[in-house]
């Protein structure tokens, strides 16, 4: 009896979700080629939260929290700070996995390693950097690169993020997001500098806490990452109207002065934290409505390319990881490579994943639309008081 024939899988995008998709197909026994427009010569970014559902997916793909240098999300009550509210948490018992706080670069290093390492389960993914995809034929699973190179497979998964190059070929139209009027400042600060500043004892006495400082439409989000050596700081706020081209730019350079001006009425201890930010960038929050479909013949979308969402629920990456694991399950080794089988399995993937991811996308987007939002999850909260001068 002959051995099962692996599928030839093309993944567009080698970010967090694209790499996870590669791992899932690799572990299923298929031959995976990943095309990424970036060369990853200078990876940047802030921290991300990995909720229990995200960690379940990552662990099933072989990820190691120690290699990811994640910080376990723990909350502690403080007696000397009345603005600190701890609700307590027992996430592993409730949800079956730990909640981790991870720097995006560390998480990306881990999934890219698992996709390409020679000793892992299955044949290593073949990764092509600096390989921008310009066109996709969903019927034949054929892509054309910017340099004219043509590659074909049995299946194409577009996991190339919010600004997906292949989404329009799968949908048959170009769909763009709406500005929300909200944005976030992002900065990462060495924790040793924070610990050395007495004004920031509200952080150093709770080094593993995720904290939020709330006031109207603005809030600071503060939590550790990279084995506790870095502190991630986010400043969510309303953004003045800009032209569409400027607003759609991700990760625009900003400054400490701009960050401070936006939060000028916050208490001194919070502004002291902002002042310590070595580099500040600003990310606009865009509203993506539910897409009409995710699949077309031999091709499908996954991750942000399929269901980009506001980050407030911490589910953007998690839903992408759920996409990846689902694909690996639906395409075991031995799956026939004919068009009918591939397209049927991809439609099944959409029917399983789209309702859940779209519901979470809709809940997340309520924030951008200015609609009431239920409090979901468990957080340590710092509330800005009118007389808070500590």
Short mmCIF file of N, CA and C in Angstrom, two decimals, residues 78-228:
data_model
loop_
_atom_site.label_atom_id
_atom_site.label_comp_id
_atom_site.label_asym_id
_atom_site.label_seq_id
_atom_site.Cartn_x
_atom_site.Cartn_y
_atom_site.Cartn_z
N UNK A 78 -3.19 44.87 46.94
CA UNK A 78 -2.27 45.73 47.67
C UNK A 78 -3.06 46.48 48.74
N UNK A 79 -2.45 46.65 49.89
CA UNK A 79 -3.13 47.33 51.00
C UNK A 79 -2.87 48.83 51.01
N UNK A 80 -1.77 49.24 50.37
CA UNK A 80 -1.37 50.64 50.47
C UNK A 80 -1.84 51.48 49.28
N UNK A 81 -2.59 50.90 48.39
CA UNK A 81 -3.04 51.63 47.23
C UNK A 81 -4.54 51.42 47.05
N UNK A 82 -5.37 52.34 47.51
CA UNK A 82 -6.81 52.15 47.45
C UNK A 82 -7.39 52.16 46.04
N UNK A 83 -6.63 52.65 45.06
CA UNK A 83 -7.16 52.66 43.70
C UNK A 83 -6.97 51.32 43.00
N UNK A 84 -6.20 50.44 43.62
CA UNK A 84 -5.95 49.13 43.01
C UNK A 84 -7.08 48.18 43.40
N UNK A 85 -7.74 47.61 42.42
CA UNK A 85 -8.84 46.68 42.67
C UNK A 85 -8.45 45.31 42.13
N UNK A 86 -8.42 44.32 42.97
CA UNK A 86 -8.09 42.97 42.55
C UNK A 86 -9.31 42.08 42.74
N UNK A 87 -9.74 41.47 41.66
CA UNK A 87 -10.88 40.57 41.75
C UNK A 87 -10.46 39.13 41.98
N UNK A 88 -9.16 38.90 41.93
CA UNK A 88 -8.68 37.53 42.07
C UNK A 88 -8.91 36.75 40.79
N UNK A 89 -8.16 35.70 40.59
CA UNK A 89 -8.34 34.93 39.37
C UNK A 89 -7.85 33.50 39.57
N UNK A 90 -8.51 32.59 38.91
CA UNK A 90 -8.10 31.20 38.90
C UNK A 90 -8.35 30.68 37.49
N UNK A 91 -7.66 31.31 36.55
CA UNK A 91 -7.92 31.02 35.14
C UNK A 91 -7.64 29.58 34.74
N UNK A 92 -6.52 28.97 35.18
CA UNK A 92 -6.30 27.58 34.78
C UNK A 92 -7.43 26.65 35.21
N UNK A 93 -7.96 26.89 36.41
CA UNK A 93 -9.06 26.04 36.89
C UNK A 93 -10.34 26.30 36.12
N UNK A 94 -10.59 27.57 35.81
CA UNK A 94 -11.83 27.93 35.12
C UNK A 94 -11.80 27.56 33.65
N UNK A 95 -10.66 27.81 32.99
CA UNK A 95 -10.62 27.70 31.54
C UNK A 95 -9.64 26.66 31.01
N UNK A 96 -8.91 26.01 31.88
CA UNK A 96 -8.06 24.92 31.44
C UNK A 96 -6.70 25.31 30.91
N UNK A 97 -6.32 26.57 31.05
CA UNK A 97 -5.00 27.00 30.61
C UNK A 97 -4.66 28.32 31.29
N UNK A 98 -3.37 28.62 31.32
CA UNK A 98 -2.88 29.84 31.95
C UNK A 98 -2.97 31.02 30.97
N UNK A 99 -3.14 32.19 31.51
CA UNK A 99 -3.15 33.44 30.75
C UNK A 99 -1.73 34.00 30.78
N UNK A 100 -1.14 34.22 29.58
CA UNK A 100 0.23 34.72 29.51
C UNK A 100 0.28 36.10 28.86
N UNK A 101 1.25 36.89 29.31
CA UNK A 101 1.54 38.20 28.76
C UNK A 101 2.88 38.08 28.04
N UNK A 102 2.91 38.31 26.74
CA UNK A 102 4.06 37.97 25.92
C UNK A 102 4.41 39.13 24.98
N UNK A 103 5.70 39.37 24.80
CA UNK A 103 6.12 40.34 23.79
C UNK A 103 5.87 39.73 22.42
N UNK A 104 5.33 40.53 21.53
CA UNK A 104 4.96 40.01 20.22
C UNK A 104 6.17 39.41 19.48
N UNK A 105 7.33 40.04 19.59
CA UNK A 105 8.51 39.52 18.90
C UNK A 105 8.90 38.15 19.45
N UNK A 106 8.80 37.96 20.77
CA UNK A 106 9.13 36.66 21.37
C UNK A 106 8.16 35.58 20.91
N UNK A 107 6.88 35.92 20.84
CA UNK A 107 5.88 34.95 20.37
C UNK A 107 6.11 34.63 18.90
N UNK A 108 6.43 35.64 18.12
CA UNK A 108 6.69 35.40 16.69
C UNK A 108 7.93 34.53 16.50
N UNK A 109 8.97 34.78 17.29
CA UNK A 109 10.16 33.94 17.20
C UNK A 109 9.82 32.47 17.48
N UNK A 110 8.94 32.26 18.44
CA UNK A 110 8.57 30.88 18.80
C UNK A 110 7.80 30.19 17.68
N UNK A 111 6.78 30.84 17.12
CA UNK A 111 5.99 30.15 16.09
C UNK A 111 6.78 30.02 14.79
N UNK A 112 7.63 30.98 14.50
CA UNK A 112 8.45 30.85 13.28
C UNK A 112 9.47 29.72 13.45
N UNK A 113 10.01 29.59 14.66
CA UNK A 113 10.93 28.49 14.95
C UNK A 113 10.25 27.14 14.76
N UNK A 114 9.05 27.00 15.31
CA UNK A 114 8.33 25.73 15.21
C UNK A 114 7.92 25.41 13.77
N UNK A 115 7.69 26.46 12.98
CA UNK A 115 7.32 26.23 11.58
C UNK A 115 8.50 25.74 10.76
N UNK A 116 9.71 26.18 11.09
CA UNK A 116 10.86 25.94 10.22
C UNK A 116 11.95 25.06 10.82
N UNK A 117 11.90 24.77 12.11
CA UNK A 117 13.00 23.99 12.72
C UNK A 117 13.09 22.60 12.08
N UNK A 118 14.30 22.10 11.85
CA UNK A 118 14.46 20.82 11.15
C UNK A 118 14.06 19.60 11.96
N UNK A 119 14.04 19.69 13.28
CA UNK A 119 13.80 18.52 14.11
C UNK A 119 12.34 18.34 14.53
N UNK A 120 11.46 19.22 14.11
CA UNK A 120 10.07 19.14 14.54
C UNK A 120 9.28 18.05 13.83
N UNK A 121 8.00 17.96 14.19
CA UNK A 121 7.09 16.99 13.57
C UNK A 121 6.82 17.41 12.13
N UNK A 122 7.00 16.49 11.19
CA UNK A 122 6.74 16.78 9.79
C UNK A 122 7.88 17.52 9.12
N UNK A 123 7.73 17.72 7.83
CA UNK A 123 8.76 18.41 7.05
C UNK A 123 8.71 19.90 7.36
N UNK A 124 9.88 20.53 7.60
CA UNK A 124 9.89 21.97 7.91
C UNK A 124 9.24 22.79 6.81
N UNK A 125 8.55 23.85 7.22
CA UNK A 125 7.98 24.78 6.25
C UNK A 125 9.11 25.48 5.49
N UNK A 126 8.91 25.69 4.23
CA UNK A 126 9.87 26.43 3.41
C UNK A 126 9.46 27.89 3.45
N UNK A 127 10.31 28.75 3.98
CA UNK A 127 9.97 30.15 4.19
C UNK A 127 10.71 31.04 3.20
N UNK A 128 9.96 31.86 2.48
CA UNK A 128 10.53 32.82 1.54
C UNK A 128 10.25 34.23 2.05
N UNK A 129 11.30 34.95 2.45
CA UNK A 129 11.15 36.32 2.91
C UNK A 129 11.37 37.29 1.75
N UNK A 130 10.84 38.50 1.88
CA UNK A 130 10.95 39.47 0.80
C UNK A 130 10.23 39.01 -0.44
N UNK A 131 9.16 38.23 -0.25
CA UNK A 131 8.42 37.65 -1.37
C UNK A 131 6.97 38.13 -1.32
N UNK A 132 6.73 39.33 -1.83
CA UNK A 132 5.39 39.92 -1.81
C UNK A 132 4.51 39.25 -2.86
N UNK A 133 3.32 38.86 -2.45
CA UNK A 133 2.36 38.25 -3.37
C UNK A 133 1.51 39.34 -3.99
N UNK A 134 1.39 39.30 -5.31
CA UNK A 134 0.64 40.34 -6.03
C UNK A 134 -0.71 39.84 -6.53
N UNK A 135 -0.79 38.58 -6.95
CA UNK A 135 -2.07 38.06 -7.44
C UNK A 135 -2.29 36.65 -6.93
N UNK A 136 -3.56 36.26 -6.90
CA UNK A 136 -3.96 34.91 -6.50
C UNK A 136 -5.08 34.45 -7.42
N UNK A 137 -4.96 33.24 -7.93
CA UNK A 137 -6.05 32.59 -8.65
C UNK A 137 -6.63 31.54 -7.71
N UNK A 138 -7.78 31.82 -7.08
CA UNK A 138 -8.33 30.88 -6.09
C UNK A 138 -8.69 29.52 -6.69
N UNK A 139 -9.05 29.49 -7.96
CA UNK A 139 -9.48 28.23 -8.58
C UNK A 139 -8.33 27.25 -8.74
N UNK A 140 -7.14 27.77 -9.05
CA UNK A 140 -6.00 26.89 -9.31
C UNK A 140 -4.97 26.92 -8.18
N UNK A 141 -5.24 27.69 -7.10
CA UNK A 141 -4.29 27.83 -5.99
C UNK A 141 -2.92 28.27 -6.49
N UNK A 142 -2.95 29.30 -7.33
CA UNK A 142 -1.72 29.82 -7.95
C UNK A 142 -1.51 31.27 -7.54
N UNK A 143 -0.30 31.58 -7.11
CA UNK A 143 0.03 32.96 -6.75
C UNK A 143 1.13 33.47 -7.66
N UNK A 144 1.16 34.79 -7.83
CA UNK A 144 2.23 35.44 -8.57
C UNK A 144 2.90 36.45 -7.65
N UNK A 145 4.21 36.39 -7.56
CA UNK A 145 4.96 37.30 -6.71
C UNK A 145 5.29 38.59 -7.45
N UNK A 146 5.75 39.58 -6.69
CA UNK A 146 6.08 40.88 -7.27
C UNK A 146 7.18 40.78 -8.31
N UNK A 147 8.06 39.80 -8.16
CA UNK A 147 9.16 39.65 -9.12
C UNK A 147 8.77 38.79 -10.33
N UNK A 148 7.48 38.40 -10.40
CA UNK A 148 7.01 37.61 -11.53
C UNK A 148 7.01 36.11 -11.31
N UNK A 149 7.59 35.65 -10.21
CA UNK A 149 7.60 34.23 -9.91
C UNK A 149 6.19 33.71 -9.72
N UNK A 150 5.89 32.55 -10.29
CA UNK A 150 4.57 31.92 -10.16
C UNK A 150 4.73 30.63 -9.37
N UNK A 151 3.84 30.42 -8.39
CA UNK A 151 3.87 29.20 -7.58
C UNK A 151 2.45 28.66 -7.46
N UNK A 152 2.33 27.35 -7.54
CA UNK A 152 1.03 26.69 -7.45
C UNK A 152 1.06 25.61 -6.39
N UNK A 153 -0.09 25.36 -5.80
CA UNK A 153 -0.22 24.30 -4.81
C UNK A 153 -1.59 23.67 -4.89
N UNK A 154 -1.95 22.94 -3.84
CA UNK A 154 -3.28 22.35 -3.76
C UNK A 154 -4.24 23.25 -2.98
N UNK A 155 -3.66 24.11 -2.15
CA UNK A 155 -4.46 24.99 -1.30
C UNK A 155 -3.65 26.23 -0.97
N UNK A 156 -4.33 27.38 -0.89
CA UNK A 156 -3.69 28.64 -0.49
C UNK A 156 -4.45 29.21 0.70
N UNK A 157 -3.70 29.55 1.75
CA UNK A 157 -4.28 30.20 2.92
C UNK A 157 -3.71 31.60 3.02
N UNK A 158 -4.58 32.59 2.95
CA UNK A 158 -4.17 33.98 3.08
C UNK A 158 -4.19 34.39 4.54
N UNK A 159 -3.01 34.48 5.14
CA UNK A 159 -2.89 34.87 6.55
C UNK A 159 -1.95 36.06 6.64
N UNK A 160 -2.17 37.03 5.75
CA UNK A 160 -1.25 38.15 5.63
C UNK A 160 -1.79 39.43 6.25
N UNK A 161 -2.63 39.27 7.26
CA UNK A 161 -2.95 40.39 8.13
C UNK A 161 -4.01 41.36 7.62
N UNK A 162 -4.12 42.47 8.36
CA UNK A 162 -5.14 43.48 8.08
C UNK A 162 -5.04 44.00 6.65
N UNK A 163 -3.83 44.28 6.20
CA UNK A 163 -3.63 44.80 4.84
C UNK A 163 -3.36 43.66 3.86
N UNK A 164 -4.20 42.64 3.91
CA UNK A 164 -4.01 41.45 3.10
C UNK A 164 -3.96 41.77 1.61
N UNK A 165 -2.98 41.15 0.94
CA UNK A 165 -2.85 41.33 -0.51
C UNK A 165 -3.74 40.37 -1.28
N UNK A 166 -4.15 39.28 -0.64
CA UNK A 166 -4.91 38.25 -1.36
C UNK A 166 -6.41 38.28 -1.05
N UNK A 167 -6.81 39.04 -0.07
CA UNK A 167 -8.23 39.05 0.33
C UNK A 167 -9.15 39.42 -0.84
N UNK A 168 -8.78 40.42 -1.61
CA UNK A 168 -9.65 40.87 -2.70
C UNK A 168 -9.85 39.80 -3.77
N UNK A 169 -8.86 38.91 -3.92
CA UNK A 169 -9.00 37.84 -4.92
C UNK A 169 -9.94 36.74 -4.43
N UNK A 170 -9.99 36.55 -3.13
CA UNK A 170 -10.90 35.54 -2.56
C UNK A 170 -12.32 36.08 -2.48
N UNK A 171 -12.46 37.37 -2.15
CA UNK A 171 -13.78 37.97 -2.03
C UNK A 171 -14.35 38.40 -3.37
N UNK A 172 -13.47 38.69 -4.33
CA UNK A 172 -13.93 39.22 -5.60
C UNK A 172 -14.17 40.71 -5.55
N UNK A 173 -13.78 41.36 -4.46
CA UNK A 173 -13.91 42.80 -4.30
C UNK A 173 -12.93 43.27 -3.25
N UNK A 174 -12.66 44.56 -3.27
CA UNK A 174 -11.73 45.15 -2.31
C UNK A 174 -12.53 45.81 -1.21
N UNK A 175 -12.45 45.32 0.01
CA UNK A 175 -13.19 45.86 1.14
C UNK A 175 -12.22 46.56 2.08
N UNK A 176 -12.54 47.79 2.44
CA UNK A 176 -11.67 48.58 3.29
C UNK A 176 -12.33 48.87 4.64
N UNK A 177 -11.53 49.12 5.68
CA UNK A 177 -12.09 49.38 7.01
C UNK A 177 -12.58 50.82 7.16
N UNK A 178 -13.27 51.06 8.25
CA UNK A 178 -13.73 52.41 8.59
C UNK A 178 -12.88 52.93 9.74
N UNK A 179 -12.50 54.20 9.71
CA UNK A 179 -11.82 54.79 10.87
C UNK A 179 -12.77 54.77 12.08
N UNK A 180 -12.23 54.51 13.25
CA UNK A 180 -13.05 54.47 14.46
C UNK A 180 -12.96 55.77 15.25
N UNK A 181 -11.93 56.57 14.97
CA UNK A 181 -11.71 57.75 15.78
C UNK A 181 -10.93 57.45 17.04
N UNK A 182 -10.48 56.21 17.20
CA UNK A 182 -9.70 55.81 18.36
C UNK A 182 -8.32 55.34 17.92
N UNK A 183 -7.36 55.47 18.81
CA UNK A 183 -5.99 55.01 18.54
C UNK A 183 -5.33 54.69 19.87
N UNK A 184 -4.14 54.12 19.80
CA UNK A 184 -3.41 53.82 21.02
C UNK A 184 -1.94 54.18 20.87
N UNK A 185 -1.38 54.79 21.90
CA UNK A 185 0.07 54.95 21.98
C UNK A 185 0.63 53.63 22.50
N UNK A 186 1.81 53.26 22.01
CA UNK A 186 2.44 52.03 22.47
C UNK A 186 3.89 52.31 22.83
N UNK A 187 4.31 51.74 23.94
CA UNK A 187 5.69 51.87 24.38
C UNK A 187 6.06 50.66 25.22
N UNK A 188 7.35 50.35 25.25
CA UNK A 188 7.88 49.25 26.07
C UNK A 188 9.04 49.82 26.88
N UNK A 189 8.99 49.64 28.21
CA UNK A 189 9.96 50.25 29.12
C UNK A 189 10.70 49.15 29.88
N UNK A 190 12.03 49.24 30.01
CA UNK A 190 12.76 48.27 30.85
C UNK A 190 12.22 48.29 32.28
N UNK A 191 11.90 47.13 32.82
CA UNK A 191 11.27 47.08 34.14
C UNK A 191 12.23 47.56 35.23
N UNK A 192 13.52 47.38 35.04
CA UNK A 192 14.47 47.81 36.07
C UNK A 192 14.39 49.32 36.29
N UNK A 193 14.10 50.07 35.23
CA UNK A 193 13.93 51.52 35.38
C UNK A 193 12.67 51.86 36.16
N UNK A 194 11.62 51.09 35.92
CA UNK A 194 10.37 51.29 36.64
C UNK A 194 10.56 50.98 38.12
N UNK A 195 11.22 49.86 38.41
CA UNK A 195 11.42 49.43 39.80
C UNK A 195 12.28 50.42 40.59
N UNK A 196 13.14 51.17 39.89
CA UNK A 196 14.04 52.11 40.56
C UNK A 196 13.37 53.46 40.84
N UNK A 197 12.15 53.63 40.37
CA UNK A 197 11.46 54.91 40.54
C UNK A 197 10.40 54.77 41.64
N UNK A 198 10.58 55.43 42.79
CA UNK A 198 9.62 55.31 43.90
C UNK A 198 8.20 55.71 43.52
N UNK A 199 8.06 56.61 42.58
CA UNK A 199 6.72 57.06 42.17
C UNK A 199 5.94 55.97 41.45
N UNK A 200 6.65 54.91 41.04
CA UNK A 200 6.00 53.83 40.29
C UNK A 200 5.87 52.56 41.12
N UNK A 201 5.82 52.71 42.46
CA UNK A 201 5.67 51.55 43.33
C UNK A 201 4.33 50.85 43.10
N UNK A 202 3.34 51.59 42.54
CA UNK A 202 2.05 50.96 42.24
C UNK A 202 2.18 49.88 41.17
N UNK A 203 3.31 49.91 40.44
CA UNK A 203 3.60 48.85 39.47
C UNK A 203 4.55 47.82 40.06
N UNK A 204 5.66 48.29 40.63
CA UNK A 204 6.71 47.37 41.09
C UNK A 204 6.25 46.48 42.23
N UNK A 205 5.23 46.91 43.01
CA UNK A 205 4.72 46.03 44.08
C UNK A 205 3.76 44.98 43.55
N UNK A 206 3.38 45.10 42.28
CA UNK A 206 2.51 44.11 41.63
C UNK A 206 3.07 43.78 40.25
N UNK A 207 4.26 43.19 40.19
CA UNK A 207 4.98 43.07 38.92
C UNK A 207 4.33 42.15 37.90
N UNK A 208 3.40 41.30 38.32
CA UNK A 208 2.79 40.37 37.36
C UNK A 208 1.35 40.73 37.06
N UNK A 209 0.92 41.92 37.48
CA UNK A 209 -0.47 42.32 37.28
C UNK A 209 -0.67 42.99 35.94
N UNK A 210 -1.85 42.79 35.37
CA UNK A 210 -2.30 43.57 34.23
C UNK A 210 -3.17 44.68 34.80
N UNK A 211 -2.79 45.92 34.55
CA UNK A 211 -3.48 47.05 35.15
C UNK A 211 -4.12 47.93 34.10
N UNK A 212 -5.25 48.52 34.45
CA UNK A 212 -5.90 49.49 33.58
C UNK A 212 -6.23 50.74 34.38
N UNK A 213 -5.92 51.89 33.80
CA UNK A 213 -6.21 53.18 34.42
C UNK A 213 -7.29 53.82 33.56
N UNK A 214 -8.50 53.84 34.06
CA UNK A 214 -9.66 54.21 33.25
C UNK A 214 -10.12 55.63 33.50
N UNK A 215 -10.49 56.31 32.42
CA UNK A 215 -11.11 57.63 32.55
C UNK A 215 -11.80 57.96 31.23
N UNK A 216 -13.12 57.85 31.23
CA UNK A 216 -13.87 58.16 30.02
C UNK A 216 -13.45 57.29 28.85
N UNK A 217 -13.16 57.93 27.71
CA UNK A 217 -12.78 57.20 26.51
C UNK A 217 -11.28 56.91 26.47
N UNK A 218 -10.56 57.35 27.51
CA UNK A 218 -9.11 57.11 27.56
C UNK A 218 -8.80 56.08 28.63
N UNK A 219 -7.74 55.33 28.39
CA UNK A 219 -7.24 54.44 29.45
C UNK A 219 -5.81 54.04 29.16
N UNK A 220 -5.09 53.81 30.24
CA UNK A 220 -3.75 53.25 30.15
C UNK A 220 -3.84 51.76 30.46
N UNK A 221 -3.13 50.97 29.67
CA UNK A 221 -3.06 49.53 29.90
C UNK A 221 -1.59 49.19 30.15
N UNK A 222 -1.31 48.56 31.28
CA UNK A 222 0.06 48.33 31.71
C UNK A 222 0.24 46.87 32.11
N UNK A 223 1.22 46.18 31.52
CA UNK A 223 1.49 44.81 31.96
C UNK A 223 2.90 44.39 31.53
N UNK A 224 3.48 43.41 32.23
CA UNK A 224 4.86 42.98 31.96
C UNK A 224 4.93 41.96 30.83
N UNK A 225 6.12 41.76 30.30
CA UNK A 225 6.37 40.73 29.31
C UNK A 225 7.86 40.39 29.34
N UNK A 226 8.28 39.48 28.49
CA UNK A 226 9.68 39.06 28.36
C UNK A 226 10.30 38.74 29.72
N UNK A 227 9.75 37.72 30.36
CA UNK A 227 10.23 37.25 31.66
C UNK A 227 10.18 38.34 32.73
N UNK A 228 9.31 39.33 32.53
CA UNK A 228 9.19 40.40 33.50
C UNK A 228 10.25 41.49 33.37
#
